[in-house]
XYZ file of C-alpha atoms in Angstrom:
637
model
C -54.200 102.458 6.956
C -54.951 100.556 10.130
C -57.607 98.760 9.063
C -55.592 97.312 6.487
C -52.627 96.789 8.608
C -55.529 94.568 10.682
C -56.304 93.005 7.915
C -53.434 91.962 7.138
C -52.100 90.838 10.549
C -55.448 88.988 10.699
C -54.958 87.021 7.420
C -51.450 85.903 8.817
C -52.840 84.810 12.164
C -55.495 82.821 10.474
C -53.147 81.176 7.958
C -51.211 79.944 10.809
C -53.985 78.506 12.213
C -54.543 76.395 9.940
C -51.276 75.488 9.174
C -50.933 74.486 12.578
C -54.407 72.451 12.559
C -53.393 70.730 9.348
C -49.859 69.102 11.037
C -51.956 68.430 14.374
C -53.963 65.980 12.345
C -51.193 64.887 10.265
C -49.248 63.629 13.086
C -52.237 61.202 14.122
C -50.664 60.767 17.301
C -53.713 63.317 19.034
C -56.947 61.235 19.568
C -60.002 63.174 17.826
C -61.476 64.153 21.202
C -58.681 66.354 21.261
C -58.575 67.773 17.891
C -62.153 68.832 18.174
C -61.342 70.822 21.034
C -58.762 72.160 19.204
C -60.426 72.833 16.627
C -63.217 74.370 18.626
C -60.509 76.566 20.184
C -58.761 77.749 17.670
C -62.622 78.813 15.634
C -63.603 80.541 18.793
C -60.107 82.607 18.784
C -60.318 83.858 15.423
C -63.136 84.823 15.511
C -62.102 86.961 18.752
C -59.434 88.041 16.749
C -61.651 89.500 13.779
C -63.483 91.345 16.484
C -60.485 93.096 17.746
C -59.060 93.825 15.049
C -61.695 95.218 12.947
C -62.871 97.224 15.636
C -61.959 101.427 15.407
C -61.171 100.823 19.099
C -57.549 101.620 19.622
C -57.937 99.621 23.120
C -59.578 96.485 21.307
C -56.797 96.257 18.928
C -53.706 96.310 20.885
C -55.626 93.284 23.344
C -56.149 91.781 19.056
C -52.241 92.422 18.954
C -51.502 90.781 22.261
C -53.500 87.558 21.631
C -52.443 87.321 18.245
C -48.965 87.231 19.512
C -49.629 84.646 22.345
C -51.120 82.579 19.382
C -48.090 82.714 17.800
C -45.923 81.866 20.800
C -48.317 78.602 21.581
C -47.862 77.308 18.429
C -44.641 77.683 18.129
C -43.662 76.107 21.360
C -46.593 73.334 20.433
C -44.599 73.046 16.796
C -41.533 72.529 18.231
C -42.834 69.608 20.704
C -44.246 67.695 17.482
C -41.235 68.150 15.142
C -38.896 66.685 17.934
C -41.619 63.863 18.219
C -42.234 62.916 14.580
C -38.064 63.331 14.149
C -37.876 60.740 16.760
C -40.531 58.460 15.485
C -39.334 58.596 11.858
C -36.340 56.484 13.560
C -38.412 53.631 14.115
C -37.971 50.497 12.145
C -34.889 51.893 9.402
C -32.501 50.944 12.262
C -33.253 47.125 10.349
C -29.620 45.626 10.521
C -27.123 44.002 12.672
C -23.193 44.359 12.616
C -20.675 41.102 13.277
C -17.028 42.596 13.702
C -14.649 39.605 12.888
C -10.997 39.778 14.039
C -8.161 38.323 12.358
C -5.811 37.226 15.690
C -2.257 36.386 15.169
C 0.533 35.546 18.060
C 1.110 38.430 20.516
C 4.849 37.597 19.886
C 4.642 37.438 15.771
C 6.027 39.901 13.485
C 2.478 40.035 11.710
C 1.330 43.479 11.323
C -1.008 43.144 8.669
C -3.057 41.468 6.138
C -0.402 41.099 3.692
C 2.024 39.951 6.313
C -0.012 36.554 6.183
C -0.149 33.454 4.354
C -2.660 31.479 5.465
C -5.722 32.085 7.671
C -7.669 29.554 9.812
C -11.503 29.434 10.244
C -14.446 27.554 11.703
C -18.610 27.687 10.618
C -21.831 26.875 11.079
C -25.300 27.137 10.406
C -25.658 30.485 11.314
C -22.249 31.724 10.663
C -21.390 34.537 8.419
C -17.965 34.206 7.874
C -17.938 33.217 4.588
C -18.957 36.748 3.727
C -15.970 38.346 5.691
C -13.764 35.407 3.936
C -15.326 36.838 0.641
C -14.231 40.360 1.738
C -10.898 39.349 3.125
C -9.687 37.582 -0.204
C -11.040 40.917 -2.232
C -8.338 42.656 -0.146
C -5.786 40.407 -0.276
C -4.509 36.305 -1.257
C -4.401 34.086 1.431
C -5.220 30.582 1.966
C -8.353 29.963 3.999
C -7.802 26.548 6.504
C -11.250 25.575 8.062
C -11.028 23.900 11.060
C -14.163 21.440 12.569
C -13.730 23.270 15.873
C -12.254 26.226 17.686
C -10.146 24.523 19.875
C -8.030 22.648 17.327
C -7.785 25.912 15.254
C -6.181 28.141 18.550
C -4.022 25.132 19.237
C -2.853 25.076 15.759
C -2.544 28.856 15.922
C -0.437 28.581 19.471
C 2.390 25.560 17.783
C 2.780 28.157 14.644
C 1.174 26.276 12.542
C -1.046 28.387 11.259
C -0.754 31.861 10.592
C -3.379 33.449 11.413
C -7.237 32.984 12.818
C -10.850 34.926 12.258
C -13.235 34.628 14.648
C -15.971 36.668 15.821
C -15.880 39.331 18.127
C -18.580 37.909 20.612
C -17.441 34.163 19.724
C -13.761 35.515 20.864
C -15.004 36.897 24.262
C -16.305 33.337 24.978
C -13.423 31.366 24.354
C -11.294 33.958 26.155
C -13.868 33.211 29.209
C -12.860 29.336 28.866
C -9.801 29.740 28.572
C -7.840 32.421 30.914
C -4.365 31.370 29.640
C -4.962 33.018 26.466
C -5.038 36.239 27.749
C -2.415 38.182 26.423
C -1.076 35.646 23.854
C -3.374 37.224 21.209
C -3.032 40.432 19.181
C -5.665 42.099 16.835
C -4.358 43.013 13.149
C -7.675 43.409 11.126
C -11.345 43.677 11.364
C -13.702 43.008 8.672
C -17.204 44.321 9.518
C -20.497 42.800 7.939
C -23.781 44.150 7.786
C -26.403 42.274 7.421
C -30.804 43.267 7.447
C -32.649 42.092 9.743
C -35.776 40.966 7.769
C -38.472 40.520 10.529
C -41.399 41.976 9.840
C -45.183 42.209 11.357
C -48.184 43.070 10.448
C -50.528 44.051 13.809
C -53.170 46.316 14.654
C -51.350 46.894 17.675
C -54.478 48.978 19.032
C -56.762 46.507 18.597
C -54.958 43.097 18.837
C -52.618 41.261 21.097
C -49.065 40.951 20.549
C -45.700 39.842 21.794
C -42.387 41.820 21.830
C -39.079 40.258 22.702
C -36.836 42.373 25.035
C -33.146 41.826 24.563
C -30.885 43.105 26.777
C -27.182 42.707 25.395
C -23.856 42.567 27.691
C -22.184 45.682 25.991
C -22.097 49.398 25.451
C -21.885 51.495 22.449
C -23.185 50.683 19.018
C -26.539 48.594 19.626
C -26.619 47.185 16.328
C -23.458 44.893 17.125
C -24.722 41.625 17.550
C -23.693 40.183 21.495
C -24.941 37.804 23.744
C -28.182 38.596 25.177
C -28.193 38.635 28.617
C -32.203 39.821 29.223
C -34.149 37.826 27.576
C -37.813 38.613 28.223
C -41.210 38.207 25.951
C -43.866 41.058 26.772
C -47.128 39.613 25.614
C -49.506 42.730 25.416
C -53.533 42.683 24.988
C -54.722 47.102 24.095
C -58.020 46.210 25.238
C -57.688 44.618 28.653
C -54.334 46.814 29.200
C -52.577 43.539 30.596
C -49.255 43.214 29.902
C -47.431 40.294 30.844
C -43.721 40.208 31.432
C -42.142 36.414 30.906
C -38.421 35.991 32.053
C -35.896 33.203 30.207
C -32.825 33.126 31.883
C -29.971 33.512 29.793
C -27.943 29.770 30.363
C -31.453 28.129 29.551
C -30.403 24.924 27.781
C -32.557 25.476 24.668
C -32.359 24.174 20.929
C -31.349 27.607 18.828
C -33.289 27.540 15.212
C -31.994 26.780 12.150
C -29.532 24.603 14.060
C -29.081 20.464 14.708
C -26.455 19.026 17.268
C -26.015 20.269 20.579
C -27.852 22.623 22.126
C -27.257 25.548 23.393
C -27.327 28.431 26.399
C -29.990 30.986 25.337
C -27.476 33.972 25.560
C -25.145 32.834 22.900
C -28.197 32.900 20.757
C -27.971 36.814 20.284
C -24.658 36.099 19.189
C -26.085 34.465 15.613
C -28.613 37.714 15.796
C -31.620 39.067 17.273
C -33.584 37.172 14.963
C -32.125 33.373 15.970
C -33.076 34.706 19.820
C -36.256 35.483 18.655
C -37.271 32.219 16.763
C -35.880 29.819 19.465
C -37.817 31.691 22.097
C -40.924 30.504 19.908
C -40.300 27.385 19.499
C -39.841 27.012 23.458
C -42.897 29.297 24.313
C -44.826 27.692 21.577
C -46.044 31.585 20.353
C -45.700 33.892 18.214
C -43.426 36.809 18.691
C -44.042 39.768 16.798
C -41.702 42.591 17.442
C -38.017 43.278 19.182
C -36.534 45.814 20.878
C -32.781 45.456 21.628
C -31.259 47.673 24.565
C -27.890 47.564 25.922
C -26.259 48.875 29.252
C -25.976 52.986 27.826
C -29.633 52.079 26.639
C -31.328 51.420 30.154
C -29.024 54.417 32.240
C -30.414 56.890 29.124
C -34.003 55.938 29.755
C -33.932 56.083 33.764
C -32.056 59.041 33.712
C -34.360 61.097 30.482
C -37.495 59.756 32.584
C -36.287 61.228 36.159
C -35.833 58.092 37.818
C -37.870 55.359 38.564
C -38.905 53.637 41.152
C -38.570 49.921 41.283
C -39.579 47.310 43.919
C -37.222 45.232 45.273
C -38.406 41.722 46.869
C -35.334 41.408 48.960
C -32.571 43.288 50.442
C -29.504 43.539 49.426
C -25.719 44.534 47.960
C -24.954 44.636 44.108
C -21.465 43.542 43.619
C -18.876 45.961 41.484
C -19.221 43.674 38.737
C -22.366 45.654 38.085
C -20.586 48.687 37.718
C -21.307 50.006 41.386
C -22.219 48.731 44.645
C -25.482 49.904 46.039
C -27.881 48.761 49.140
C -31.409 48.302 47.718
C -34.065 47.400 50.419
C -36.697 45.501 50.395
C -40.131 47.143 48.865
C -39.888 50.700 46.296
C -36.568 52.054 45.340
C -35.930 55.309 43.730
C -33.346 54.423 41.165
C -31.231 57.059 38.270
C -29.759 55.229 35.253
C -26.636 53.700 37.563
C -28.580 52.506 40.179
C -31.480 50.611 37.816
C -28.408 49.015 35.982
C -26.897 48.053 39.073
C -29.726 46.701 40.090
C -30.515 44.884 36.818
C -27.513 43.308 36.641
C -26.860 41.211 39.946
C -27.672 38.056 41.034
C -24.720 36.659 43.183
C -26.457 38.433 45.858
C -30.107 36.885 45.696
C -31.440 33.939 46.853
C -32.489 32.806 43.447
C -29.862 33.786 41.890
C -30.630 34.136 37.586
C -34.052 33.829 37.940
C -33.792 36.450 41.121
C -31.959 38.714 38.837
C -34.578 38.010 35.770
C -37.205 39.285 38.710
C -35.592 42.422 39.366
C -35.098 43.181 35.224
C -39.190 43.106 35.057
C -39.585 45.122 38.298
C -37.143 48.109 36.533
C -39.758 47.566 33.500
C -42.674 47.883 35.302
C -41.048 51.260 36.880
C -40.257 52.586 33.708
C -43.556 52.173 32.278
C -45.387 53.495 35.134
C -43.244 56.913 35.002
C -43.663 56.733 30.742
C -47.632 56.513 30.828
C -47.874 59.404 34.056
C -48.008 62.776 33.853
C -44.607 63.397 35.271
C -43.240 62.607 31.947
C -44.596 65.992 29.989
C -42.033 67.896 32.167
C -39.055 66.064 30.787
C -40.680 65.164 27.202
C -37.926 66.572 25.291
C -35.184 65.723 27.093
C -36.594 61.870 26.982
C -36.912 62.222 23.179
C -33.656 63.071 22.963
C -31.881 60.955 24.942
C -33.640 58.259 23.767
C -32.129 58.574 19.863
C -29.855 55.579 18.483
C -30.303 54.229 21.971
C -32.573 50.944 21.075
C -33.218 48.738 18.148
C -36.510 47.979 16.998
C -38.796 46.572 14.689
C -41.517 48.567 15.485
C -42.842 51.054 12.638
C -43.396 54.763 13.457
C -47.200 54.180 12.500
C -46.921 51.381 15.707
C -45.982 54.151 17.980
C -47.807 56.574 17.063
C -50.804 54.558 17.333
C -49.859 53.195 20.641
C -49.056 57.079 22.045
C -52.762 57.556 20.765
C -54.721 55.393 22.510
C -52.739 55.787 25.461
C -53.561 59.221 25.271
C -57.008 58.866 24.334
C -58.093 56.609 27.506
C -54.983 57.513 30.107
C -55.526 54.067 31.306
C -52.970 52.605 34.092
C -52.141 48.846 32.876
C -51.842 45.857 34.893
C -48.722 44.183 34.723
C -47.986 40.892 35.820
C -44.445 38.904 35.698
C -43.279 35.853 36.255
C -39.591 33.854 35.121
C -38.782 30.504 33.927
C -37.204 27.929 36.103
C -34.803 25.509 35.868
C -32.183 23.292 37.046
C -28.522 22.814 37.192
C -25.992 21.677 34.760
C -23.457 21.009 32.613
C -23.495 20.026 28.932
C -21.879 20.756 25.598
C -22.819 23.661 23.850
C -23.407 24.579 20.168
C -21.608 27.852 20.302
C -18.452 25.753 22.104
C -18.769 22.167 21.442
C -15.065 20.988 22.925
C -15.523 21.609 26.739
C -18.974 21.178 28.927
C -20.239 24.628 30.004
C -22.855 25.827 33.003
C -26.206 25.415 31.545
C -29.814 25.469 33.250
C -32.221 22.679 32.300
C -35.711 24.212 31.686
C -38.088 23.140 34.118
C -40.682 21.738 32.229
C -43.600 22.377 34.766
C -42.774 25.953 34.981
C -42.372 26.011 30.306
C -45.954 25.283 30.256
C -47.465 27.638 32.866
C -45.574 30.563 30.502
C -47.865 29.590 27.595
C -50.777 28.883 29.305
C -50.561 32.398 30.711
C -49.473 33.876 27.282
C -52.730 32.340 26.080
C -54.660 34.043 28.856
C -53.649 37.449 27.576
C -54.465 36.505 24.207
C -57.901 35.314 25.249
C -58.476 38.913 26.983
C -58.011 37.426 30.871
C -56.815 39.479 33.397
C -54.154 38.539 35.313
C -53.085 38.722 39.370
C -51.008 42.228 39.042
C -47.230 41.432 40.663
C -46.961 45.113 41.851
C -48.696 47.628 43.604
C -50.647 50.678 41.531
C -48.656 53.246 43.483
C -45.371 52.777 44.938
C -45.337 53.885 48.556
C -42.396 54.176 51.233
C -39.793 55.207 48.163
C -36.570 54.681 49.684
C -33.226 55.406 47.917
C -30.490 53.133 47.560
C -26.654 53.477 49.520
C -23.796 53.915 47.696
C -21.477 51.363 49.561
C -17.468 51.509 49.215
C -16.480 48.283 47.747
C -14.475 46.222 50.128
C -10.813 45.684 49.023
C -10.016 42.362 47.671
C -8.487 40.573 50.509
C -5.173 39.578 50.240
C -4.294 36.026 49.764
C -3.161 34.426 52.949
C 0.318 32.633 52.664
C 0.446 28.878 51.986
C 1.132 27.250 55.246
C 4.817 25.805 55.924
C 4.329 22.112 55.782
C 4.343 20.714 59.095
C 7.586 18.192 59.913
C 6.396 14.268 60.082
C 6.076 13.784 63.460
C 9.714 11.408 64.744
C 8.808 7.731 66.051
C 12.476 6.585 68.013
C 15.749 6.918 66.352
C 16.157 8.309 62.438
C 18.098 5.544 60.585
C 21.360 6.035 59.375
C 23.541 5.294 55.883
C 26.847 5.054 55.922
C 29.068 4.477 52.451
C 32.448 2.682 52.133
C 32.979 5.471 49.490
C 31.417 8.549 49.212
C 32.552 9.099 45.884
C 33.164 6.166 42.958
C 35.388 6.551 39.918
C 35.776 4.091 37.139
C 35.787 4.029 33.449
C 32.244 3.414 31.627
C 33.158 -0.263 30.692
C 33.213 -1.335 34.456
C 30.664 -3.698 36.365
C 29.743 -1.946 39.534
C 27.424 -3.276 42.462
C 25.903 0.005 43.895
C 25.018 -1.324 46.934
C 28.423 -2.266 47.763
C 29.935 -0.359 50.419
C 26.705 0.946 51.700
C 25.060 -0.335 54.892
C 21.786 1.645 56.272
C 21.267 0.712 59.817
C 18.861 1.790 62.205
C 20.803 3.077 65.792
C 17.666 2.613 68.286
C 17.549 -1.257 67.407
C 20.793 -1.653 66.120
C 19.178 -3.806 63.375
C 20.359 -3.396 59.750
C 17.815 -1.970 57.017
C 17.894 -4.420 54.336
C 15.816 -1.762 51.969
C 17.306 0.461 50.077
C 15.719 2.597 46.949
C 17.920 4.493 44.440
C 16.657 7.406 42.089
C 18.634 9.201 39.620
C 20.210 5.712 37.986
C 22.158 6.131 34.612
C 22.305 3.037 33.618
C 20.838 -0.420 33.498
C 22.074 -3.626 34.649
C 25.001 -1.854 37.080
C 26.328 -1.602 33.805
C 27.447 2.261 33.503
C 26.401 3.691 29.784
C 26.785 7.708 30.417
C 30.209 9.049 31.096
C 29.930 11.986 33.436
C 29.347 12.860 36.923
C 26.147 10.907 38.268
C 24.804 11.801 41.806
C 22.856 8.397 42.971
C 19.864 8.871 45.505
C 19.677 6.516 48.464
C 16.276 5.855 50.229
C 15.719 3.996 53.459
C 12.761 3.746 55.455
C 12.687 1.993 59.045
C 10.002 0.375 60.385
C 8.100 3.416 61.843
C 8.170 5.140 58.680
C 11.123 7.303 59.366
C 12.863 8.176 56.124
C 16.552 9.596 55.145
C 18.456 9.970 52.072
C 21.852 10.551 50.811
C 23.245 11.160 47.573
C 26.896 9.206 46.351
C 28.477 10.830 43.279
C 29.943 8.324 40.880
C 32.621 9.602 38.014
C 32.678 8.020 35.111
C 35.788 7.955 32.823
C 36.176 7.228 28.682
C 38.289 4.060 28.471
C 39.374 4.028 24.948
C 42.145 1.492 25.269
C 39.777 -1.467 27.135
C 42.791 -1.517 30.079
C 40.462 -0.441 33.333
C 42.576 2.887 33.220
C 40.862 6.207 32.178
C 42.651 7.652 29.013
C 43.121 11.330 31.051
C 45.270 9.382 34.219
C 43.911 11.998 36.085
C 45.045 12.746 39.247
C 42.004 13.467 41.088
C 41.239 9.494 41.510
C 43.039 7.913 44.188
C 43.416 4.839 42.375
C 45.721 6.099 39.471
C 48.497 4.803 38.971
C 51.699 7.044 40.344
C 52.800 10.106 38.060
C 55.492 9.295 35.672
C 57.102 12.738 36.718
C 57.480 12.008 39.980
C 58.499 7.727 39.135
C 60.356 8.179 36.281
C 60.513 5.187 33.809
C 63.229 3.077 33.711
C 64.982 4.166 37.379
C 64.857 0.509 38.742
C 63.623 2.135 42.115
C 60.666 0.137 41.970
C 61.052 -3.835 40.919
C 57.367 -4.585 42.377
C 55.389 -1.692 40.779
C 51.775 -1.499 42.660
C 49.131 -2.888 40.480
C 46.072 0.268 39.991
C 43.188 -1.563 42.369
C 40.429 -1.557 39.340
C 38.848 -4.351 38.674
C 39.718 -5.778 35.797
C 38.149 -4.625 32.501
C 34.689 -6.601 31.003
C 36.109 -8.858 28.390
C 33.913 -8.605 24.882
């Protein structure tokens, strides 16, 4: 009875052995150094456990038992490393499409709600537009009349004077326009958005063991879903040689004034080319590097805290030091030399510039010194401590075009030789200006103008790597004197100081003085009236006269009074050491429908009327010599 129980305990051992040995070499990520020794192992321990077990030695069986159970335990734990590893790999490369979210923006103040609230929508394209495919999809849902507009300026204006319903625009597009033009914050409301999908088809065919290659690093200004297309802020080629272990690290900065492909026209800022796609970023970095660029791998903000954070940290060098603002998401002190940085801290980090001396291409610096960091902690043996935790952290947190075969064969020969790699960096320069763009055509924007000089020492040191050169390493093997960075308050915003009071024109002698016969003039609206009359402006400390006067607030033309109403007349003098007063005359003007100089109301608020028939009745013969009214007499036709 025990021998078969051995037996059969033995035959299940064994079959797991091989089971086990089987996946091992179907993984092909364990270099065949290894797998002999395995297999050398695993030979040598069942044959120890045929010798236990088949021994009448009570002793000798239960150590059989105990190994046979450790077995089982190793390979287990060693099964449950690979199946999180080959899950993670299988991920590689089906992640092949990008998403453009485009929003249908009505008035903030309309009574649009929906779709079907609308009548007619307004539109702009282009070469690398999709929105005739969301136009498709809109008018499947609904019948509307699409107006396409030659530019997006005209279209928001249109949209603004109600002329227009309705507008679609691109997500990424809208944050641009909204970065142009502050007034239209708030003015714009959100009723729909019609998501497209569309594949990615970039594909490449490279022993990636054995040959040089190129990958394009994309690092987009947003969180969440990576597939969303979005300007690219990071936009970095990492040209890679597996036999020399050189990688080099070549930094565009992201308002380059570049030519986008598949486009004519302007030109445009590098960044707004991940707006059209990863792909568009990819070809117009070719045709300025003059090479080819086989793979991407898109990361946003969540993606680079994950990886610091899964790996542990990593420590970064820092050429200068300094404060990142809080438009990095937290202010930090980095000094100058190795940093130890978690996810937060490498963003930070990544993300400033204001604070450096050279400012973009500072900042494109600092982005290739967290990369070097992160590959130095990925290919040491810190990272077996954390493997799992990195593997999972890592999921639906990139975008690539890289196969699971790539990887795979990559993890192999890295573990296979252990070899440290020398990396080298170095970032495009430019200079300053401003230009149209072909992402926003109406208004000139910030661009950089590539430095030609500093194009073509790029691709001569791209073609180094290819040609299996080594190059100057920009960072030391091991980081020494780690420090860690301080979290610094942010300083409140200061308040705005108050305008100053303007300061009173300093008073040369006397001020001059105007005096009026009459404050206040009525007459009826047929009259001829001098306004000057009655008014004399003199000036006290030389008793001189002013003979300059200037009136504002005029009603009429040719003293000839046209509005009836109450008219309050401006007068100006200025004496000869520029000391100025005014004062304002009110003139009353009457209707004077019967052409006889007397206002048709006889009111009794002008001191000119003639006396009130109550009070002089007609007819009493108490006055022979009535008073004649003292208008002037009325303008004959």
């Amino acid at each position: 009875m025990k021998f078969s129980i051995n037996k059969t305990l033995y035959v299940i051992f064994t079959f797991l052995i091989l089971l086990f040995l089987i996946f091992i070499f179907g993984t092909n990520i364990v270099p065949l150094k290894y797998l002999i020794l395995l297999l050398v192992f695993f030979v040598l321990y069942d044959i120890g456990l045929f010798f236990l077990l088949f021994k009448k030695n009570k002793k000798k069986n239960i150590i059989g038992y105990v190994l046979g159970g450790l077995i089982i335990v190793l390979m287990g734990v060693l099964f449950y490393y690979l199946s999180i590893t080959m899950g993670f790999f299988k991920g590689f490369g089906n992640n092949k499409y990008k998403e453009e979210n485009y929003l249908i923006l009505v008035l903030e103040e309309s009574e649009f709600d929906s779709i079907d609230d609308l009548t007619n929508i307004g539109y702009t394209t282009n070469e690398l537009s999709n929105i005739d495919k969301a136009l498709e999809k809109l008018n499947s849902e609904t019948d509307i009349e699409n107006i396409k507009y030659d530019n997006s300026s005209l279209m928001f204006e249109d949209l603004i004077n109600k002329n227009v319903d309705s507008v679609m625009i691109e997500e990424s597009s809208m944050s641009l326009i909204y970065e142009q033009n502050e007034e239209y914050s708030g003015m714009f409301k959100t009723i729909h958005t019609i998501n497209i999908k569309t594949e990615i088809e970039i594909k490449s065919e490279v022993d990636v063991t054995n040959s040089p290659f190129s990958i394009y690093i994309s690092g987009i200004d947003s969180y969440g879903s990576i597939a969303t297309v979005s300007r690219s802020d990071v936009n970095m080629i990492a040209t890679i040689n597996p036999n020399t272990k050189q990688v080099l690290l070549v930094s565009v900065p992201r308002d380059y004034y570049v030519q986008l492909r598949g486009t004519t026209g302007y030109k445009d800022k590098l960044t707004h080319a991940g707006v059209y796609g990863v792909e568009t970023s990819m070809g117009t970095l070719e045709d300025l590097l003059d090479t080819e660029i086989n793979y991407y791998a898109r990361v946003n903000f969540t993606s680079l805290e994950k990886i610091v954070d899964a790996l542990g940290g990593v420590d970064v060098y820092s050429k200068y030091s300094f404060t990142s603002s809080q438009a990095t998401g937290a202010t930090y002190y980095f000094s100058k030399g190795y940093n130890h940085m978690n996810g937060q801290q490498a963003l930070s980090f990544s993300r400033e510039r204001k604070a450096l001396p050279g400012g973009d291409r500072s900042r494109g610096e600092n982005q290739q010194a967290v990369i070097d960091g992160i590959i130095r902690k990925a290919t040491s043996p810190a990272i077996i401590t954390g493997y799992v935790k990195i593997l999972n952290s890592l999921k639906d947190t990139f975008q690539t075009n890289m196969t699971d075969t790539d990887i795979q064969k990559l993890i192999k020969m890295q573990l296979d030789d252990m070899a440290s790699w020398n990396i080298t960096s170095y970032s495009l320069d430019g200079s300053d200006g401003n230009d149209y763009t072909y992402s926003y055509p109406s208004e000139k924007l910030y661009v950089m103008i590539p430095d030609e000089e500093s194009v073509t020492e790029a691709k001569q040191m791209i073609d180094k790597v290819y040609a299996g050169e080594k190059l100057e390493s920009s960072y030391d093997k091991e980081a020494s004197d780690v420090n860690d960075p301080v979290h610094v308050e942010p300083k409140p915003e200061p308040e705005p100081e108050p305008e100053p009071e303007p300061e009173e024109p300093e008073i040369v002698g006397e001020i001059p003085v105007i005096t009026f016969d009459n404050s206040t003039l009525i007459m009826t609206n047929g009259q001829v009236i001098d306004l000057l009359s009655g008014v004399v402006a003199t000036d006290k400390e030389d008793g001189n006269l002013i003979p300059t006067i200037t009136l504002e607030n005029v009603p009429f033309t040719d003293t000839s009074i046209l509005l009836e109403g109450t008219h309050t007349i401006v007068y100006t003098v200025t004496d000869k050491d520029n000391n100025t007063v005014t004062k304002t005359r009110t003139i009353i003007v009457k209707l004077d429908l019967n052409n006889d100089g007397i206002p048709d109301d006889d009111s009794s608020e002008f001191p000119n009327n003639p006396p009130d028939k109550e009070e002089f009745p007609d007819n009493s013969g108490e006055y022979e010599n009535p008073v004649e009214p003292e208008f002037p007499p009325p303008v004959k036709e």
